[in-house]
Structure formats: structure tokens, C-alpha cells
mmCIF file of C-alpha atoms in Angstrom:
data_model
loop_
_atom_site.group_PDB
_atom_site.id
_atom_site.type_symbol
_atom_site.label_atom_id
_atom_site.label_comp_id
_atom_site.label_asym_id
_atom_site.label_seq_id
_atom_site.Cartn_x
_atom_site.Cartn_y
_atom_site.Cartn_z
ATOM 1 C CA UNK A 857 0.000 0.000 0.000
ATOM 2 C CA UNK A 858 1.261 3.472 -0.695
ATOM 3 C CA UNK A 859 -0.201 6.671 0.802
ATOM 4 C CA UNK A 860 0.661 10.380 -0.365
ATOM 5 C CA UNK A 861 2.613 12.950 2.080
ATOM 6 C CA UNK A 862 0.736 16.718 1.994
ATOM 7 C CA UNK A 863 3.521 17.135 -0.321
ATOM 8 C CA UNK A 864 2.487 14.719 -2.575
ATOM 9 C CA UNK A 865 5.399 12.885 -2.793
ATOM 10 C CA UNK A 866 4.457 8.644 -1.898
ATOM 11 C CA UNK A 867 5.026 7.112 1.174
ATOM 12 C CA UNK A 868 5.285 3.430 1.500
ATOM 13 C CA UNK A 869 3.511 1.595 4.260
ATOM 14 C CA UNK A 870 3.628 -1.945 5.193
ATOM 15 C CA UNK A 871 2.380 -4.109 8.065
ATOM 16 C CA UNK A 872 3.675 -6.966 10.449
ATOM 17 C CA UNK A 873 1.752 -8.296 13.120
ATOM 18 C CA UNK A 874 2.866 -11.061 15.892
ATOM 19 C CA UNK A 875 -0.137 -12.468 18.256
ATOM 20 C CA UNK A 876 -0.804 -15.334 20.463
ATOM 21 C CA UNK A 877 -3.853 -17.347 20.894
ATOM 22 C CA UNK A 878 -3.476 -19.485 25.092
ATOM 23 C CA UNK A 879 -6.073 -21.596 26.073
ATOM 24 C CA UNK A 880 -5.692 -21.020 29.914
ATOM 25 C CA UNK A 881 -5.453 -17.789 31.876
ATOM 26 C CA UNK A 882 -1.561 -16.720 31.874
ATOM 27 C CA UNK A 883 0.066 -13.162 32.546
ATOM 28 C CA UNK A 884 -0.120 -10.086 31.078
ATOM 29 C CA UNK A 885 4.001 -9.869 31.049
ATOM 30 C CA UNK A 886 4.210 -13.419 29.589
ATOM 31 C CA UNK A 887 1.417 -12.829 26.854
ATOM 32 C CA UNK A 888 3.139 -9.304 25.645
ATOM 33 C CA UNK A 889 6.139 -11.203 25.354
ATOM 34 C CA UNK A 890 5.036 -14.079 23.109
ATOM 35 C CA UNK A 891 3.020 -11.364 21.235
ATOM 36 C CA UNK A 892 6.569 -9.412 21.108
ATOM 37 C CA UNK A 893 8.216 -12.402 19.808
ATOM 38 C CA UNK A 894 5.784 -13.420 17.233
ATOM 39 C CA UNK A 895 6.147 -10.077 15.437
ATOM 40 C CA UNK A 896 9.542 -10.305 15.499
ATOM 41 C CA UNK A 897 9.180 -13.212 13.628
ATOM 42 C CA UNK A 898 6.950 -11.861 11.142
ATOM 43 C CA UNK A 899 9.481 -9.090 10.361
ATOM 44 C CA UNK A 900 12.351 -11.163 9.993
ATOM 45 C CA UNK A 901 10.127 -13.451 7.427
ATOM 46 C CA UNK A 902 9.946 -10.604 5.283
ATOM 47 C CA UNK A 903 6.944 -7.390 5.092
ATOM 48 C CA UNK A 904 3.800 -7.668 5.233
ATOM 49 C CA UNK A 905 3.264 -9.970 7.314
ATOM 50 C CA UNK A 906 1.249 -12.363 10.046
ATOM 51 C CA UNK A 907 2.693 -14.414 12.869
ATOM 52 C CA UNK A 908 0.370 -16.258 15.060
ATOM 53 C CA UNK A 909 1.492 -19.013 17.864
ATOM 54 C CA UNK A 910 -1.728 -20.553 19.039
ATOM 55 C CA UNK A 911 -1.319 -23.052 22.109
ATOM 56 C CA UNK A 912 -5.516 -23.652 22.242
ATOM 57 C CA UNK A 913 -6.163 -27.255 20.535
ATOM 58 C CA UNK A 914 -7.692 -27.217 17.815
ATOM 59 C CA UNK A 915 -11.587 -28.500 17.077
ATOM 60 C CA UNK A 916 -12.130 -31.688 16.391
ATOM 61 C CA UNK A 917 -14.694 -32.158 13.473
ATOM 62 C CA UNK A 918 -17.906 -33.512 14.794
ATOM 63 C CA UNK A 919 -18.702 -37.199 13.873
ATOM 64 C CA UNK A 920 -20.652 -37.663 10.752
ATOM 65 C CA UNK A 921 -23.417 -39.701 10.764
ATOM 66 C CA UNK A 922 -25.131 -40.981 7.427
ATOM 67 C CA UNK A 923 -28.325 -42.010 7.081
#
């Protein structure tokens, strides 16, 4: 994405996010830090980018039944 200074002369903007999904209750200090580390992560992978660590498990898919 590029945006325009009131000079009109284009500035470049680009976006790299870190987060952390927990499953249990932990620390504010703890969770910023993860969060810290995870965009860290995404900025050494390159711009633009998304790094999330999630330690919830993951949905099982219901059963099927057929009839």
C-alpha cells in the first residue's frame, strides 16, 4: 500500500503483526512477550506480514453420521 505525504510525494507503508492465541489464563508480562516475539518473527520473514502461535487445541470435526 502506498499513501501520499501533503507534499504529494508517496510514502510506502507496510504491516507486520505477531499475536498469540493461550487456552488457559496466563500473565499479562508473559502474553506481551510471546506477542513481542511473534512479530519479530513476522518481520524477519519478510513485510507484510502475520505471525500467530496458538497453544488452544484445535476443534475436532464432529462425527458424521449418514443415514
Amino acid at each position: 500500500m502506498e499513501l501520499s505525504s501533503p507534499e504529494g510525494k508517496p510514502v510506502p507503508v507496510s504491516v507486520s503483526i505477531g499475536g498469540v492465541i493461550f487456552d488457559r489464563p496466563v500473565g499479562y508480562s508473559y502474553l506481551y512477550q510471546e506477542a513481542d516475539n511473534r512479530l519479530y518473527e513476522a518481520k524477519a520473514r519478510g513485510r507484510n506480514r502475520v505471525v500467530v502461535r496458538n497453544t488452544a487445541p484445535v476443534a475436532a470435526e464432529p462425527d458424521r453420521v449418514s443415514a
